[in-house]
PDB file of C-alpha atoms in Angstrom:
ATOM      1  CA  THR A   1    -117.334  70.543 101.355  1.00  0.00           C
ATOM      2  CA  GLN A   2    -119.065  70.156  97.991  1.00  0.00           C
ATOM      3  CA  LEU A   3    -122.808  70.450  98.629  1.00  0.00           C
ATOM      4  CA  LEU A   4    -123.682  69.229  95.146  1.00  0.00           C
ATOM      5  CA  GLU A   5    -121.817  66.269  93.714  1.00  0.00           C
ATOM      6  CA  GLN A   6    -122.044  65.639  90.011  1.00  0.00           C
ATOM      7  CA  SER A   7    -121.191  62.349  88.375  1.00  0.00           C
ATOM      8  CA  PRO A   8    -119.535  61.453  86.233  1.00  0.00           C
ATOM      9  CA  GLN A   9    -117.097  64.336  86.017  1.00  0.00           C
ATOM     10  CA  PHE A  10    -116.065  63.326  82.505  1.00  0.00           C
ATOM     11  CA  LEU A  11    -118.024  61.349  79.934  1.00  0.00           C
ATOM     12  CA  SER A  12    -117.072  60.562  76.360  1.00  0.00           C
ATOM     13  CA  ILE A  13    -119.505  58.560  74.249  1.00  0.00           C
ATOM     14  CA  GLN A  14    -120.376  57.932  70.624  1.00  0.00           C
ATOM     15  CA  GLU A  15    -123.036  59.791  68.721  1.00  0.00           C
ATOM     16  CA  GLY A  16    -126.423  58.132  69.048  1.00  0.00           C
ATOM     17  CA  GLU A  17    -125.866  56.698  72.527  1.00  0.00           C
ATOM     18  CA  ASN A  18    -127.908  57.614  75.594  1.00  0.00           C
ATOM     19  CA  LEU A  19    -126.443  59.006  78.798  1.00  0.00           C
ATOM     20  CA  THR A  20    -127.402  60.151  82.268  1.00  0.00           C
ATOM     21  CA  VAL A  21    -125.689  62.746  84.451  1.00  0.00           C
ATOM     22  CA  TYR A  22    -126.383  62.826  88.168  1.00  0.00           C
ATOM     23  CA  CYS A  23    -126.431  65.642  90.693  1.00  0.00           C
ATOM     24  CA  ASN A  24    -126.608  64.522  94.322  1.00  0.00           C
ATOM     25  CA  SER A  25    -126.692  66.155  97.711  1.00  0.00           C
ATOM     26  CA  SER A  26    -127.482  65.380 101.326  1.00  0.00           C
ATOM     27  CA  SER A  27    -129.218  68.762 101.542  1.00  0.00           C
ATOM     28  CA  VAL A  28    -132.699  69.751 100.426  1.00  0.00           C
ATOM     29  CA  PHE A  29    -133.004  72.409  97.744  1.00  0.00           C
ATOM     30  CA  SER A  30    -136.033  74.564  97.022  1.00  0.00           C
ATOM     31  CA  SER A  31    -135.150  74.544  93.324  1.00  0.00           C
ATOM     32  CA  LEU A  32    -132.456  73.195  91.086  1.00  0.00           C
ATOM     33  CA  GLN A  33    -131.227  74.565  87.806  1.00  0.00           C
ATOM     34  CA  TRP A  34    -129.250  72.926  85.015  1.00  0.00           C
ATOM     35  CA  TYR A  35    -126.873  74.979  82.910  1.00  0.00           C
ATOM     36  CA  ARG A  36    -124.681  74.257  79.931  1.00  0.00           C
ATOM     37  CA  GLN A  37    -121.411  76.104  79.483  1.00  0.00           C
ATOM     38  CA  GLU A  38    -119.315  76.358  76.343  1.00  0.00           C
ATOM     39  CA  PRO A  39    -115.580  77.149  76.510  1.00  0.00           C
ATOM     40  CA  GLY A  40    -114.998  80.851  77.004  1.00  0.00           C
ATOM     41  CA  GLU A  41    -118.660  81.606  77.634  1.00  0.00           C
ATOM     42  CA  GLY A  42    -121.018  81.933  80.578  1.00  0.00           C
ATOM     43  CA  PRO A  43    -123.454  79.228  81.707  1.00  0.00           C
ATOM     44  CA  VAL A  44    -126.718  79.109  79.770  1.00  0.00           C
ATOM     45  CA  LEU A  45    -129.827  78.125  81.690  1.00  0.00           C
ATOM     46  CA  LEU A  46    -131.470  74.945  80.378  1.00  0.00           C
ATOM     47  CA  VAL A  47    -134.179  74.230  82.935  1.00  0.00           C
ATOM     48  CA  THR A  48    -135.389  74.861  86.474  1.00  0.00           C
ATOM     49  CA  VAL A  49    -137.076  72.138  88.530  1.00  0.00           C
ATOM     50  CA  VAL A  50    -138.982  73.002  91.659  1.00  0.00           C
ATOM     51  CA  THR A  51    -141.331  70.234  92.748  1.00  0.00           C
ATOM     52  CA  GLY A  52    -140.140  66.910  94.142  1.00  0.00           C
ATOM     53  CA  GLY A  53    -140.535  64.224  91.468  1.00  0.00           C
ATOM     54  CA  GLU A  54    -140.904  66.801  88.720  1.00  0.00           C
ATOM     55  CA  VAL A  55    -139.868  65.788  85.202  1.00  0.00           C
ATOM     56  CA  LYS A  56    -139.190  68.293  82.445  1.00  0.00           C
ATOM     57  CA  LYS A  57    -138.306  67.589  78.843  1.00  0.00           C
ATOM     58  CA  LEU A  58    -136.370  69.781  76.465  1.00  0.00           C
ATOM     59  CA  LYS A  59    -136.236  68.001  73.092  1.00  0.00           C
ATOM     60  CA  ARG A  60    -133.859  65.051  73.693  1.00  0.00           C
ATOM     61  CA  LEU A  61    -133.025  66.164  77.239  1.00  0.00           C
ATOM     62  CA  THR A  62    -135.035  64.929  80.219  1.00  0.00           C
ATOM     63  CA  PHE A  63    -134.545  66.484  83.649  1.00  0.00           C
ATOM     64  CA  GLN A  64    -135.830  64.981  86.879  1.00  0.00           C
ATOM     65  CA  PHE A  65    -135.924  66.339  90.415  1.00  0.00           C
ATOM     66  CA  GLY A  66    -135.797  63.723  93.159  1.00  0.00           C
ATOM     67  CA  ASP A  67    -138.835  63.176  95.349  1.00  0.00           C
ATOM     68  CA  ALA A  68    -136.972  64.510  98.377  1.00  0.00           C
ATOM     69  CA  ARG A  69    -135.525  67.435  96.392  1.00  0.00           C
ATOM     70  CA  LYS A  70    -131.979  66.353  97.214  1.00  0.00           C
ATOM     71  CA  ASP A  71    -130.927  65.084  93.817  1.00  0.00           C
ATOM     72  CA  SER A  72    -131.521  65.517  90.113  1.00  0.00           C
ATOM     73  CA  SER A  73    -130.631  63.825  86.870  1.00  0.00           C
ATOM     74  CA  LEU A  74    -130.188  64.833  83.262  1.00  0.00           C
ATOM     75  CA  HIS A  75    -130.803  62.182  80.613  1.00  0.00           C
ATOM     76  CA  ILE A  76    -129.873  62.732  76.981  1.00  0.00           C
ATOM     77  CA  THR A  77    -131.320  60.464  74.333  1.00  0.00           C
ATOM     78  CA  ALA A  78    -129.491  59.805  71.064  1.00  0.00           C
ATOM     79  CA  ALA A  79    -126.631  62.184  71.872  1.00  0.00           C
ATOM     80  CA  GLN A  80    -125.282  64.379  69.117  1.00  0.00           C
ATOM     81  CA  PRO A  81    -121.918  66.150  68.755  1.00  0.00           C
ATOM     82  CA  GLY A  82    -123.732  69.428  69.375  1.00  0.00           C
ATOM     83  CA  ASP A  83    -124.486  68.233  72.919  1.00  0.00           C
ATOM     84  CA  THR A  84    -120.786  68.447  73.763  1.00  0.00           C
ATOM     85  CA  GLY A  85    -120.143  70.837  76.634  1.00  0.00           C
ATOM     86  CA  LEU A  86    -119.917  71.328  80.382  1.00  0.00           C
ATOM     87  CA  TYR A  87    -123.161  70.618  82.205  1.00  0.00           C
ATOM     88  CA  LEU A  88    -123.638  72.240  85.595  1.00  0.00           C
ATOM     89  CA  CYS A  89    -126.309  71.712  88.195  1.00  0.00           C
ATOM     90  CA  ALA A  90    -126.985  74.488  90.682  1.00  0.00           C
ATOM     91  CA  GLY A  91    -129.285  74.560  93.675  1.00  0.00           C
ATOM     92  CA  ALA A  92    -131.000  77.246  95.716  1.00  0.00           C
ATOM     93  CA  ARG A  93    -131.352  76.366  99.384  1.00  0.00           C
ATOM     94  CA  ALA A  94    -134.451  78.481  99.974  1.00  0.00           C
ATOM     95  CA  GLN A  95    -137.060  80.340  97.999  1.00  0.00           C
ATOM     96  CA  GLY A  96    -136.518  83.867  96.818  1.00  0.00           C
ATOM     97  CA  ALA A  97    -133.549  85.594  95.279  1.00  0.00           C
ATOM     98  CA  GLN A  98    -130.310  84.195  96.612  1.00  0.00           C
ATOM     99  CA  LYS A  99    -127.027  82.553  95.803  1.00  0.00           C
ATOM    100  CA  LEU A 100    -126.747  79.319  93.873  1.00  0.00           C
ATOM    101  CA  VAL A 101    -124.603  76.392  94.946  1.00  0.00           C
ATOM    102  CA  PHE A 102    -122.981  74.741  91.943  1.00  0.00           C
ATOM    103  CA  GLY A 103    -121.787  71.239  91.318  1.00  0.00           C
ATOM    104  CA  GLN A 104    -118.328  70.832  89.841  1.00  0.00           C
ATOM    105  CA  GLY A 105    -119.757  69.985  86.436  1.00  0.00           C
ATOM    106  CA  THR A 106    -119.835  67.097  83.990  1.00  0.00           C
ATOM    107  CA  ARG A 107    -117.723  67.535  80.901  1.00  0.00           C
ATOM    108  CA  LEU A 108    -119.505  65.696  78.101  1.00  0.00           C
ATOM    109  CA  THR A 109    -117.919  64.816  74.766  1.00  0.00           C
ATOM    110  CA  ILE A 110    -119.960  63.273  71.976  1.00  0.00           C
ATOM    111  CA  ASN A 111    -117.806  61.717  69.294  1.00  0.00           C
ATOM    112  CA  PRO A 112    -119.131  61.599  65.709  1.00  0.00           C
TER     113      PRO A 112
ATOM    114  CA  ASN B   1    -133.913  92.127  75.109  1.00  0.00           C
ATOM    115  CA  ALA B   2    -130.185  92.276  75.627  1.00  0.00           C
ATOM    116  CA  GLY B   3    -128.663  89.705  77.920  1.00  0.00           C
ATOM    117  CA  VAL B   4    -126.319  90.260  80.828  1.00  0.00           C
ATOM    118  CA  MET B   5    -123.320  92.250  79.674  1.00  0.00           C
ATOM    119  CA  GLN B   6    -119.875  92.103  81.167  1.00  0.00           C
ATOM    120  CA  ASN B   7    -116.758  94.024  80.317  1.00  0.00           C
ATOM    121  CA  PRO B   8    -114.000  93.696  79.718  1.00  0.00           C
ATOM    122  CA  ARG B   9    -114.104  90.109  78.455  1.00  0.00           C
ATOM    123  CA  HIS B  10    -110.400  89.705  79.114  1.00  0.00           C
ATOM    124  CA  LEU B  11    -108.296  91.632  81.593  1.00  0.00           C
ATOM    125  CA  VAL B  12    -104.593  91.327  82.258  1.00  0.00           C
ATOM    126  CA  ARG B  13    -103.129  92.871  85.378  1.00  0.00           C
ATOM    127  CA  ARG B  14     -99.710  92.765  87.006  1.00  0.00           C
ATOM    128  CA  ARG B  15     -99.440  91.760  90.627  1.00  0.00           C
ATOM    129  CA  GLY B  16    -100.339  94.677  92.876  1.00  0.00           C
ATOM    130  CA  GLN B  17    -102.580  96.458  90.378  1.00  0.00           C
ATOM    131  CA  GLU B  18    -106.312  96.947  90.681  1.00  0.00           C
ATOM    132  CA  ALA B  19    -108.902  95.100  88.598  1.00  0.00           C
ATOM    133  CA  ARG B  20    -112.358  96.509  87.910  1.00  0.00           C
ATOM    134  CA  LEU B  21    -114.990  94.234  86.422  1.00  0.00           C
ATOM    135  CA  ARG B  22    -118.303  95.612  85.195  1.00  0.00           C
ATOM    136  CA  CYS B  23    -121.702  93.998  84.871  1.00  0.00           C
ATOM    137  CA  SER B  24    -124.910  95.357  83.389  1.00  0.00           C
ATOM    138  CA  PRO B  25    -127.914  93.159  84.254  1.00  0.00           C
ATOM    139  CA  MET B  26    -130.668  92.224  81.861  1.00  0.00           C
ATOM    140  CA  LYS B  27    -133.317  94.884  81.368  1.00  0.00           C
ATOM    141  CA  GLY B  28    -135.855  94.702  84.142  1.00  0.00           C
ATOM    142  CA  HIS B  29    -133.556  92.755  86.475  1.00  0.00           C
ATOM    143  CA  SER B  30    -132.706  94.271  89.823  1.00  0.00           C
ATOM    144  CA  HIS B  31    -130.702  91.449  91.423  1.00  0.00           C
ATOM    145  CA  VAL B  32    -127.032  90.949  90.569  1.00  0.00           C
ATOM    146  CA  TYR B  33    -124.784  88.077  91.625  1.00  0.00           C
ATOM    147  CA  TRP B  34    -121.057  87.585  91.167  1.00  0.00           C
ATOM    148  CA  TYR B  35    -119.442  84.157  90.909  1.00  0.00           C
ATOM    149  CA  ARG B  36    -115.851  83.057  90.407  1.00  0.00           C
ATOM    150  CA  GLN B  37    -114.730  80.036  88.430  1.00  0.00           C
ATOM    151  CA  LEU B  38    -111.204  78.823  88.964  1.00  0.00           C
ATOM    152  CA  PRO B  39    -109.620  76.602  86.295  1.00  0.00           C
ATOM    153  CA  GLU B  40    -111.202  73.136  86.256  1.00  0.00           C
ATOM    154  CA  GLU B  41    -113.555  74.021  89.101  1.00  0.00           C
ATOM    155  CA  GLY B  42    -117.223  74.858  89.418  1.00  0.00           C
ATOM    156  CA  LEU B  43    -118.637  78.291  90.031  1.00  0.00           C
ATOM    157  CA  LYS B  44    -118.388  79.687  93.548  1.00  0.00           C
ATOM    158  CA  PHE B  45    -120.729  82.379  94.818  1.00  0.00           C
ATOM    159  CA  MET B  46    -119.125  85.640  95.869  1.00  0.00           C
ATOM    160  CA  VAL B  47    -121.737  88.340  96.452  1.00  0.00           C
ATOM    161  CA  TYR B  48    -125.384  89.223  95.835  1.00  0.00           C
ATOM    162  CA  LEU B  49    -126.490  92.819  95.421  1.00  0.00           C
ATOM    163  CA  GLN B  50    -129.565  94.862  94.745  1.00  0.00           C
ATOM    164  CA  LYS B  51    -129.478  98.527  93.808  1.00  0.00           C
ATOM    165  CA  GLU B  52    -127.356 100.347  96.418  1.00  0.00           C
ATOM    166  CA  ASN B  53    -127.455  97.342  98.774  1.00  0.00           C
ATOM    167  CA  ILE B  54    -125.237  94.346  99.444  1.00  0.00           C
ATOM    168  CA  ILE B  55    -127.582  91.525 100.409  1.00  0.00           C
ATOM    169  CA  ASP B  56    -125.180  88.605 100.858  1.00  0.00           C
ATOM    170  CA  GLU B  57    -121.387  88.816 100.696  1.00  0.00           C
ATOM    171  CA  SER B  58    -120.674  85.521 102.410  1.00  0.00           C
ATOM    172  CA  GLY B  59    -118.520  84.322  99.504  1.00  0.00           C
ATOM    173  CA  MET B  60    -116.320  87.391  99.238  1.00  0.00           C
ATOM    174  CA  PRO B  61    -112.723  87.228 100.467  1.00  0.00           C
ATOM    175  CA  LYS B  62    -112.378  89.458 103.504  1.00  0.00           C
ATOM    176  CA  GLU B  63    -109.629  91.591 102.038  1.00  0.00           C
ATOM    177  CA  ARG B  64    -108.985  93.299  98.699  1.00  0.00           C
ATOM    178  CA  PHE B  65    -112.397  92.446  97.204  1.00  0.00           C
ATOM    179  CA  SER B  66    -115.387  94.783  97.104  1.00  0.00           C
ATOM    180  CA  ALA B  67    -118.580  95.089  95.095  1.00  0.00           C
ATOM    181  CA  GLU B  68    -121.156  97.741  94.458  1.00  0.00           C
ATOM    182  CA  PHE B  69    -124.343  98.208  92.470  1.00  0.00           C
ATOM    183  CA  PRO B  70    -125.073 101.931  92.349  1.00  0.00           C
ATOM    184  CA  LYS B  71    -128.419 103.505  91.640  1.00  0.00           C
ATOM    185  CA  GLU B  72    -127.222 104.368  88.157  1.00  0.00           C
ATOM    186  CA  GLY B  73    -124.780 102.358  86.104  1.00  0.00           C
ATOM    187  CA  PRO B  74    -123.386  98.846  86.169  1.00  0.00           C
ATOM    188  CA  SER B  75    -122.387  96.695  89.079  1.00  0.00           C
ATOM    189  CA  ILE B  76    -118.649  96.781  89.774  1.00  0.00           C
ATOM    190  CA  LEU B  77    -116.485  94.055  91.272  1.00  0.00           C
ATOM    191  CA  ARG B  78    -113.200  95.567  92.413  1.00  0.00           C
ATOM    192  CA  ILE B  79    -110.092  93.620  93.297  1.00  0.00           C
ATOM    193  CA  GLN B  80    -107.283  95.623  94.819  1.00  0.00           C
ATOM    194  CA  GLN B  81    -103.616  94.589  94.820  1.00  0.00           C
ATOM    195  CA  VAL B  82    -104.256  91.538  92.679  1.00  0.00           C
ATOM    196  CA  VAL B  83    -102.251  88.360  93.207  1.00  0.00           C
ATOM    197  CA  ARG B  84    -101.719  85.387  90.884  1.00  0.00           C
ATOM    198  CA  GLY B  85    -104.335  83.393  92.782  1.00  0.00           C
ATOM    199  CA  ASP B  86    -106.986  85.893  91.664  1.00  0.00           C
ATOM    200  CA  SER B  87    -106.615  84.664  88.074  1.00  0.00           C
ATOM    201  CA  ALA B  88    -110.001  83.199  87.205  1.00  0.00           C
ATOM    202  CA  ALA B  89    -113.164  83.733  85.221  1.00  0.00           C
ATOM    203  CA  TYR B  90    -115.583  86.066  86.982  1.00  0.00           C
ATOM    204  CA  PHE B  91    -119.228  85.731  86.063  1.00  0.00           C
ATOM    205  CA  CYS B  92    -122.100  88.042  86.765  1.00  0.00           C
ATOM    206  CA  ALA B  93    -125.700  86.860  86.807  1.00  0.00           C
ATOM    207  CA  SER B  94    -128.961  88.726  87.152  1.00  0.00           C
ATOM    208  CA  SER B  95    -132.495  87.811  88.103  1.00  0.00           C
ATOM    209  CA  PRO B  96    -135.748  89.720  87.922  1.00  0.00           C
ATOM    210  CA  LYS B  97    -137.391  91.628  90.705  1.00  0.00           C
ATOM    211  CA  GLY B  98    -139.831  89.408  92.507  1.00  0.00           C
ATOM    212  CA  THR B  99    -143.431  90.217  93.239  1.00  0.00           C
ATOM    213  CA  GLY B 100    -144.260  87.687  95.904  1.00  0.00           C
ATOM    214  CA  THR B 101    -143.036  84.956  98.183  1.00  0.00           C
ATOM    215  CA  GLY B 102    -142.306  81.504  96.864  1.00  0.00           C
ATOM    216  CA  GLN B 103    -141.138  82.815  93.528  1.00  0.00           C
ATOM    217  CA  ILE B 104    -138.229  81.148  91.782  1.00  0.00           C
ATOM    218  CA  TYR B 105    -135.572  83.663  90.772  1.00  0.00           C
ATOM    219  CA  GLU B 106    -133.837  82.160  87.767  1.00  0.00           C
ATOM    220  CA  GLN B 107    -130.363  83.554  87.237  1.00  0.00           C
ATOM    221  CA  TYR B 108    -129.056  84.446  83.810  1.00  0.00           C
ATOM    222  CA  PHE B 109    -125.333  84.680  83.304  1.00  0.00           C
ATOM    223  CA  GLY B 110    -123.117  87.008  81.361  1.00  0.00           C
ATOM    224  CA  PRO B 111    -120.172  85.865  79.223  1.00  0.00           C
ATOM    225  CA  GLY B 112    -117.688  86.466  82.014  1.00  0.00           C
ATOM    226  CA  THR B 113    -114.461  88.391  82.478  1.00  0.00           C
ATOM    227  CA  ARG B 114    -111.291  86.361  82.361  1.00  0.00           C
ATOM    228  CA  LEU B 115    -108.742  87.908  84.653  1.00  0.00           C
ATOM    229  CA  THR B 116    -105.107  87.001  84.255  1.00  0.00           C
ATOM    230  CA  VAL B 117    -102.602  88.230  86.814  1.00  0.00           C
ATOM    231  CA  THR B 118     -98.997  88.190  85.653  1.00  0.00           C
TER     232      THR B 118
END
């Protein structure tokens, strides 16, 4: 059973377009992290959201945590080829140091 | 501040051999986590360790797999008698030592070890 479902799994769009990636669950998470992974490398942490309804911005990336802390979204404005990569959401079920549950990832391709 | 270090980056083993994967956490981090990523799949938790203690090994296969994080030196993930199904990328992550309840322990990942079993 996949606790975190990401959609879409694959997305290919043109440079300059906007896009949204979703991360959904029926479970409540105490925090949710978004990572980006390049081929042959480890995931790189982009952001952590903690509070229900929280919105964080990282340049052209906007991250939102659902009010009930069961879902999250990543919105990219004016996508660029450098945004190409695998985007992973990961949730922690409780506070403190513990394992992360990962979604299966969204593979994003931005075409010039 | 150096990031999480893993070695080797690539490891090839024949069926039946042992694989040893090493992980040095970021400076100041005392929590280490191991995850496995199979081709075209997301990361799956394997084990969480602190110095000299296994805290959560709920994701570890019951046989052939073991992990340790000694007082001195890196964390080691050991796979005995490897089989083709063990071929995967193995990632280590670390997080800092907490000082209170309610703290968010962000995990930082190493570059991974890609294990190929022939």
